[in-house]
Amino acid sequence: GISVANAPGVNIVELGVRLEQRLRELQAEYPVGIEFRPVAWQAVQVDESIQSFLMSLLQAVLIVMAVLWAFMGLRTALIVGLCGLLFTIVITFPVMAVSGVDLQRMSLGALIIAMGMMVDNAIVVVDGITVRIQRGMDRIQAAIEAASQPSIPLLGATVIAVLAFYPIYASDEGAGEYCATLFTVVGASLLISWVLAVTITPVVCIWALPKPKEGQGDPYGGAFYQRFRGVLALALRRRAAVVIGLVALLIASGAGFGFVNQMFFPASTRAQFMVDYWAPEGTRIQETQQGLARIEQHLLEQEGVDSITSFIGQGPPRFYLPVEPEKPYESYGQLIVNTDDYDSVARLLQELQPWVDDNVPEARVVLRKYGLGPSETWPVAVRISGPAVADPGELRRLAGEVSAAMEASPQARIVRSDWRQRSPKILADFDQDNARWTGVSRENIADATQRAYDGLTVGLFREGDKLLPILLRHTEEERARAARGLDLLAVTPKFQSESIPLSQVTDSIDLEWEDPLIWRYNRRRAITVQALPVGLATELRNDVVAGVDAVELPPGYDLEWDGEYASSRDAQASLVPGVIPAVLIIALIVVGLFNAYRPPLIIAMTIPFALIGITFGLLVTGQPFGFVALLGAMSLAGMMIKNAIVLLDEVNLEKGRGVDDYNAVVNAAMSRLRPVFLAAATTVLGVIPLLSDVFWVAMAVTIMFGLAFGAVLTMVVIPVLYGILFKVGTPNPSGGAGPAAAEDDAPGGDAGPASSTEPNEPAPA
């Protein structure tokens, strides 16, 4: 087997083309019968993946454009699509090249995720210009005001959306390395979209926006806006009921989240799978080869199998990052099975498992797919460690209790320990007195037993640049006879030609069982019980955790969970160093934008309610909540904060114009309804192409359902919380005035930027 890796900066697809060409040239020079067969050809897989993602990117662009067209009109949609989407993507690609970000699954997926957010800034600016023109303002003045007025809040909101991805960039775990380009690509694209929104977009709007229709009147006078006004007014009057209802839903969703499946990373869609063959420890490598050959022959007869590669004694070179090859064991072998397509993998695994159970009883056979992202060979594992000189028997006893707890679960498919089985060892009790009389030494006995079984090295044979050992070994018949009784072996003393029976220089010949493998963890002897689940790893762990934790450990012994549980825990913990600075910076930005503490408090109180939409989406679709979905939830928080900032900033602008608190909240919600709705719709529908990708589907579901519910939270719950914290009065349904708006508790108010008009002070003429 030859393993080839590309140098840094080399395009793997181009390397694959050059390698194929060179192999064709070499094929003509090699003797007949020598064949070149690819075991794994990443160039083809990367090329197909990139083409598929580019198609998904195009589909996402078309979906976003269709949404904009449906709700903003063709010409307005073209402006937003051109300035907020197309120009942003075109500029982002060179930035990726300069930053050293290649085109790969993460970078292209990040573009699709960011696509809906790219148009947010342009939507706000274009909508502001459109409304001002409809109200009779000059085009140039409308463009300047609509772009400059929200520019700083939009910048702060954009930076916050970018910072939501920073924790994964700061992670030092394998999962962080795998997903780090999310932050780079999303950050570059969103910041570029903000620059274009406040510079190029207003210029294009001046000459490209259509003229308002005659008698168009109030842009918010339509039936949709009036229904929303009615709903918002009702929510503001019944604010206590709204909050209590949402809290009840949040508690219910928290309970429902316990029924959501958990998964670290999903399985890959490679048209390959692995067959691990574990014979009992101590099995000779020749027997391992014969057992594995039976499985190989059976697979070659199955429809859909393209080729099979066998590795006997150890795993293959590490041609796929998520899979760590097994170390050398004579009792181990692995098949890499290439199939015609990915659909054949599931069918073959389902058909092969019962055949293996019936026809390969002498070994433990593990069938598994390749992982996508960081993955574990044994998803469920429990490590038991003891002192440096811990009794191996005691460790095996404890491991046996853990194994029994796992085997009792119907969720367990295979359970084993990494110490494997004990192997027999022949122990000859050396009779020193008789040995002296006969001149036999321990070395003579060792040579005799080694010659009888493994063979004794008596010389070296040079073949080219290789040295091959020459072994002196008994015939098969003699080896079989010696296996029945070591006393039949003959020992030849040094400097003598006559042999004597082994029994004359030994008191007894016994058979003992030894531990051929003793693993250590942090310098302590440690045995790990490993298990493969029938379904998800979390289902098996949840089923056995009580029984495993109930195992009583002697003093000095420890038990800890390993496998996917530990990897997921460590990956999530690695986000904390990035979460802390990101949260602090986000808090500073929000406080700086509003120069107050109550608006940030409103935003912070709103974010947790997004769990309602996330839980509902995951339960309805049956998708597990894993590390990628966690990243989606973090990005969702950034999107919601961005929408909240835009809404609260508009409240401050309304109050700065001298509008009372109640009407300021209602008017701000009305004016931001279309931008927030369109931003949510473009993001939610823009990730639809990711639903067909097993890696991104959980994140797509998290964003779709979470943001759809988050848009409602932004437009209804934030005004309600604003009314509660700022004690905003509401008009009585009969027409009388309700409680007056409470005065702010500090000079300058607690509602907006320091530069805005005081909230309770009349606006200058």
mmCIF file with all atom_site columns, C-alpha atoms in Angstrom, residues 158-253:
data_model
loop_
_atom_site.group_PDB
_atom_site.id
_atom_site.type_symbol
_atom_site.label_atom_id
_atom_site.label_alt_id
_atom_site.label_comp_id
_atom_site.label_asym_id
_atom_site.label_entity_id
_atom_site.label_seq_id
_atom_site.pdbx_PDB_ins_code
_atom_site.Cartn_x
_atom_site.Cartn_y
_atom_site.Cartn_z
_atom_site.occupancy
_atom_site.B_iso_or_equiv
_atom_site.pdbx_formal_charge
_atom_site.auth_seq_id
_atom_site.auth_comp_id
_atom_site.auth_asym_id
_atom_site.auth_atom_id
_atom_site.pdbx_PDB_model_num
ATOM 1  C CA . THR A 1 158 ? -23.110 42.429 12.813 1.00 0.00 ? 158 THR A CA 1
ATOM 2  C CA . VAL A 1 159 ? -20.075 42.137 15.071 1.00 0.00 ? 159 VAL A CA 1
ATOM 3  C CA . ILE A 1 160 ? -22.247 40.391 17.657 1.00 0.00 ? 160 ILE A CA 1
ATOM 4  C CA . ALA A 1 161 ? -23.487 37.893 15.025 1.00 0.00 ? 161 ALA A CA 1
ATOM 5  C CA . VAL A 1 162 ? -19.851 37.196 14.101 1.00 0.00 ? 162 VAL A CA 1
ATOM 6  C CA . LEU A 1 163 ? -18.781 36.801 17.740 1.00 0.00 ? 163 LEU A CA 1
ATOM 7  C CA . ALA A 1 164 ? -21.378 34.050 18.160 1.00 0.00 ? 164 ALA A CA 1
ATOM 8  C CA . PHE A 1 165 ? -19.018 31.845 16.104 1.00 0.00 ? 165 PHE A CA 1
ATOM 9  C CA . TYR A 1 166 ? -15.831 32.889 17.917 1.00 0.00 ? 166 TYR A CA 1
ATOM 10 C CA . PRO A 1 167 ? -15.886 30.157 20.618 1.00 0.00 ? 167 PRO A CA 1
ATOM 11 C CA . ILE A 1 168 ? -15.442 27.415 18.017 1.00 0.00 ? 168 ILE A CA 1
ATOM 12 C CA . TYR A 1 169 ? -12.502 29.318 16.521 1.00 0.00 ? 169 TYR A CA 1
ATOM 13 C CA . ALA A 1 170 ? -10.856 29.572 19.955 1.00 0.00 ? 170 ALA A CA 1
ATOM 14 C CA . SER A 1 171 ? -11.379 25.869 20.757 1.00 0.00 ? 171 SER A CA 1
ATOM 15 C CA . ASP A 1 172 ? -8.222  23.754 20.974 1.00 0.00 ? 172 ASP A CA 1
ATOM 16 C CA . GLU A 1 173 ? -10.025 20.403 20.646 1.00 0.00 ? 173 GLU A CA 1
ATOM 17 C CA . GLY A 1 174 ? -10.239 18.374 17.443 1.00 0.00 ? 174 GLY A CA 1
ATOM 18 C CA . ALA A 1 175 ? -13.825 19.486 16.918 1.00 0.00 ? 175 ALA A CA 1
ATOM 19 C CA . GLY A 1 176 ? -12.676 23.102 17.100 1.00 0.00 ? 176 GLY A CA 1
ATOM 20 C CA . GLU A 1 177 ? -9.963  22.515 14.520 1.00 0.00 ? 177 GLU A CA 1
ATOM 21 C CA . TYR A 1 178 ? -12.511 20.825 12.275 1.00 0.00 ? 178 TYR A CA 1
ATOM 22 C CA . CYS A 1 179 ? -15.053 23.681 12.449 1.00 0.00 ? 179 CYS A CA 1
ATOM 23 C CA . ALA A 1 180 ? -12.756 26.704 12.891 1.00 0.00 ? 180 ALA A CA 1
ATOM 24 C CA . THR A 1 181 ? -13.328 28.111 9.396  1.00 0.00 ? 181 THR A CA 1
ATOM 25 C CA . LEU A 1 182 ? -16.966 28.798 10.312 1.00 0.00 ? 182 LEU A CA 1
ATOM 26 C CA . PHE A 1 183 ? -15.840 31.883 12.231 1.00 0.00 ? 183 PHE A CA 1
ATOM 27 C CA . THR A 1 184 ? -13.463 33.094 9.518  1.00 0.00 ? 184 THR A CA 1
ATOM 28 C CA . VAL A 1 185 ? -15.913 32.784 6.630  1.00 0.00 ? 185 VAL A CA 1
ATOM 29 C CA . VAL A 1 186 ? -19.004 34.016 8.489  1.00 0.00 ? 186 VAL A CA 1
ATOM 30 C CA . GLY A 1 187 ? -17.064 36.922 9.976  1.00 0.00 ? 187 GLY A CA 1
ATOM 31 C CA . ALA A 1 188 ? -15.592 38.034 6.650  1.00 0.00 ? 188 ALA A CA 1
ATOM 32 C CA . SER A 1 189 ? -18.882 37.747 4.759  1.00 0.00 ? 189 SER A CA 1
ATOM 33 C CA . LEU A 1 190 ? -20.994 39.587 7.352  1.00 0.00 ? 190 LEU A CA 1
ATOM 34 C CA . LEU A 1 191 ? -18.547 42.452 7.783  1.00 0.00 ? 191 LEU A CA 1
ATOM 35 C CA . ILE A 1 192 ? -18.306 42.808 3.997  1.00 0.00 ? 192 ILE A CA 1
ATOM 36 C CA . SER A 1 193 ? -22.109 42.850 3.798  1.00 0.00 ? 193 SER A CA 1
ATOM 37 C CA . TRP A 1 194 ? -22.240 45.715 6.340  1.00 0.00 ? 194 TRP A CA 1
ATOM 38 C CA . VAL A 1 195 ? -19.708 47.790 4.394  1.00 0.00 ? 195 VAL A CA 1
ATOM 39 C CA . LEU A 1 196 ? -21.658 47.282 1.175  1.00 0.00 ? 196 LEU A CA 1
ATOM 40 C CA . ALA A 1 197 ? -24.985 48.014 2.890  1.00 0.00 ? 197 ALA A CA 1
ATOM 41 C CA . VAL A 1 198 ? -23.927 51.492 4.080  1.00 0.00 ? 198 VAL A CA 1
ATOM 42 C CA . THR A 1 199 ? -21.928 52.452 0.965  1.00 0.00 ? 199 THR A CA 1
ATOM 43 C CA . ILE A 1 200 ? -22.909 50.784 -2.307 1.00 0.00 ? 200 ILE A CA 1
ATOM 44 C CA . THR A 1 201 ? -26.518 49.901 -1.504 1.00 0.00 ? 201 THR A CA 1
ATOM 45 C CA . PRO A 1 202 ? -27.742 53.508 -0.930 1.00 0.00 ? 202 PRO A CA 1
ATOM 46 C CA . VAL A 1 203 ? -26.110 54.634 -4.182 1.00 0.00 ? 203 VAL A CA 1
ATOM 47 C CA . VAL A 1 204 ? -27.816 51.863 -6.147 1.00 0.00 ? 204 VAL A CA 1
ATOM 48 C CA . CYS A 1 205 ? -31.152 52.628 -4.456 1.00 0.00 ? 205 CYS A CA 1
ATOM 49 C CA . ILE A 1 206 ? -31.035 56.290 -5.542 1.00 0.00 ? 206 ILE A CA 1
ATOM 50 C CA . TRP A 1 207 ? -31.392 55.434 -9.221 1.00 0.00 ? 207 TRP A CA 1
ATOM 51 C CA . ALA A 1 208 ? -32.790 51.898 -9.143 1.00 0.00 ? 208 ALA A CA 1
ATOM 52 C CA . LEU A 1 209 ? -35.698 51.992 -6.666 1.00 0.00 ? 209 LEU A CA 1
ATOM 53 C CA . PRO A 1 210 ? -39.076 52.290 -8.360 1.00 0.00 ? 210 PRO A CA 1
ATOM 54 C CA . LYS A 1 211 ? -41.132 55.460 -7.980 1.00 0.00 ? 211 LYS A CA 1
ATOM 55 C CA . PRO A 1 212 ? -43.892 55.230 -5.372 1.00 0.00 ? 212 PRO A CA 1
ATOM 56 C CA . LYS A 1 213 ? -47.348 54.638 -6.756 1.00 0.00 ? 213 LYS A CA 1
ATOM 57 C CA . GLU A 1 214 ? -49.834 57.472 -6.746 1.00 0.00 ? 214 GLU A CA 1
ATOM 58 C CA . GLY A 1 215 ? -52.011 57.554 -3.646 1.00 0.00 ? 215 GLY A CA 1
ATOM 59 C CA . GLN A 1 216 ? -49.995 54.817 -1.983 1.00 0.00 ? 216 GLN A CA 1
ATOM 60 C CA . GLY A 1 217 ? -50.409 56.515 1.400  1.00 0.00 ? 217 GLY A CA 1
ATOM 61 C CA . ASP A 1 218 ? -49.191 55.001 4.658  1.00 0.00 ? 218 ASP A CA 1
ATOM 62 C CA . PRO A 1 219 ? -46.694 52.166 3.946  1.00 0.00 ? 219 PRO A CA 1
ATOM 63 C CA . TYR A 1 220 ? -47.909 50.447 7.138  1.00 0.00 ? 220 TYR A CA 1
ATOM 64 C CA . GLY A 1 221 ? -51.618 50.783 6.387  1.00 0.00 ? 221 GLY A CA 1
ATOM 65 C CA . GLY A 1 222 ? -52.044 47.320 4.860  1.00 0.00 ? 222 GLY A CA 1
ATOM 66 C CA . ALA A 1 223 ? -54.142 44.552 6.357  1.00 0.00 ? 223 ALA A CA 1
ATOM 67 C CA . PHE A 1 224 ? -51.084 42.539 7.407  1.00 0.00 ? 224 PHE A CA 1
ATOM 68 C CA . TYR A 1 225 ? -49.620 45.462 9.357  1.00 0.00 ? 225 TYR A CA 1
ATOM 69 C CA . GLN A 1 226 ? -52.967 46.271 10.963 1.00 0.00 ? 226 GLN A CA 1
ATOM 70 C CA . ARG A 1 227 ? -53.429 42.687 12.136 1.00 0.00 ? 227 ARG A CA 1
ATOM 71 C CA . PHE A 1 228 ? -49.934 42.743 13.593 1.00 0.00 ? 228 PHE A CA 1
ATOM 72 C CA . ARG A 1 229 ? -50.703 46.049 15.324 1.00 0.00 ? 229 ARG A CA 1
ATOM 73 C CA . GLY A 1 230 ? -53.766 44.449 16.892 1.00 0.00 ? 230 GLY A CA 1
ATOM 74 C CA . VAL A 1 231 ? -51.819 41.414 18.087 1.00 0.00 ? 231 VAL A CA 1
ATOM 75 C CA . LEU A 1 232 ? -49.061 43.612 19.511 1.00 0.00 ? 232 LEU A CA 1
ATOM 76 C CA . ALA A 1 233 ? -51.550 45.872 21.283 1.00 0.00 ? 233 ALA A CA 1
ATOM 77 C CA . LEU A 1 234 ? -53.227 42.838 22.842 1.00 0.00 ? 234 LEU A CA 1
ATOM 78 C CA . ALA A 1 235 ? -49.856 41.442 23.947 1.00 0.00 ? 235 ALA A CA 1
ATOM 79 C CA . LEU A 1 236 ? -48.901 44.766 25.532 1.00 0.00 ? 236 LEU A CA 1
ATOM 80 C CA . ARG A 1 237 ? -52.200 44.862 27.433 1.00 0.00 ? 237 ARG A CA 1
ATOM 81 C CA . ARG A 1 238 ? -51.848 41.221 28.523 1.00 0.00 ? 238 ARG A CA 1
ATOM 82 C CA . ARG A 1 239 ? -48.105 41.336 29.094 1.00 0.00 ? 239 ARG A CA 1
ATOM 83 C CA . ALA A 1 240 ? -48.223 39.274 32.292 1.00 0.00 ? 240 ALA A CA 1
ATOM 84 C CA . ALA A 1 241 ? -50.164 36.491 30.565 1.00 0.00 ? 241 ALA A CA 1
ATOM 85 C CA . VAL A 1 242 ? -47.706 36.535 27.647 1.00 0.00 ? 242 VAL A CA 1
ATOM 86 C CA . VAL A 1 243 ? -44.696 36.181 29.922 1.00 0.00 ? 243 VAL A CA 1
ATOM 87 C CA . ILE A 1 244 ? -46.323 33.452 32.039 1.00 0.00 ? 244 ILE A CA 1
ATOM 88 C CA . GLY A 1 245 ? -47.293 31.535 28.904 1.00 0.00 ? 245 GLY A CA 1
ATOM 89 C CA . LEU A 1 246 ? -43.779 31.775 27.484 1.00 0.00 ? 246 LEU A CA 1
ATOM 90 C CA . VAL A 1 247 ? -42.205 30.664 30.759 1.00 0.00 ? 247 VAL A CA 1
ATOM 91 C CA . ALA A 1 248 ? -44.557 27.657 30.794 1.00 0.00 ? 248 ALA A CA 1
ATOM 92 C CA . LEU A 1 249 ? -43.552 26.818 27.213 1.00 0.00 ? 249 LEU A CA 1
ATOM 93 C CA . LEU A 1 250 ? -39.880 27.194 28.128 1.00 0.00 ? 250 LEU A CA 1
ATOM 94 C CA . ILE A 1 251 ? -40.263 24.788 31.051 1.00 0.00 ? 251 ILE A CA 1
ATOM 95 C CA . ALA A 1 252 ? -42.113 22.323 28.813 1.00 0.00 ? 252 ALA A CA 1
ATOM 96 C CA . SER A 1 253 ? -39.449 22.591 26.105 1.00 0.00 ? 253 SER A CA 1
#
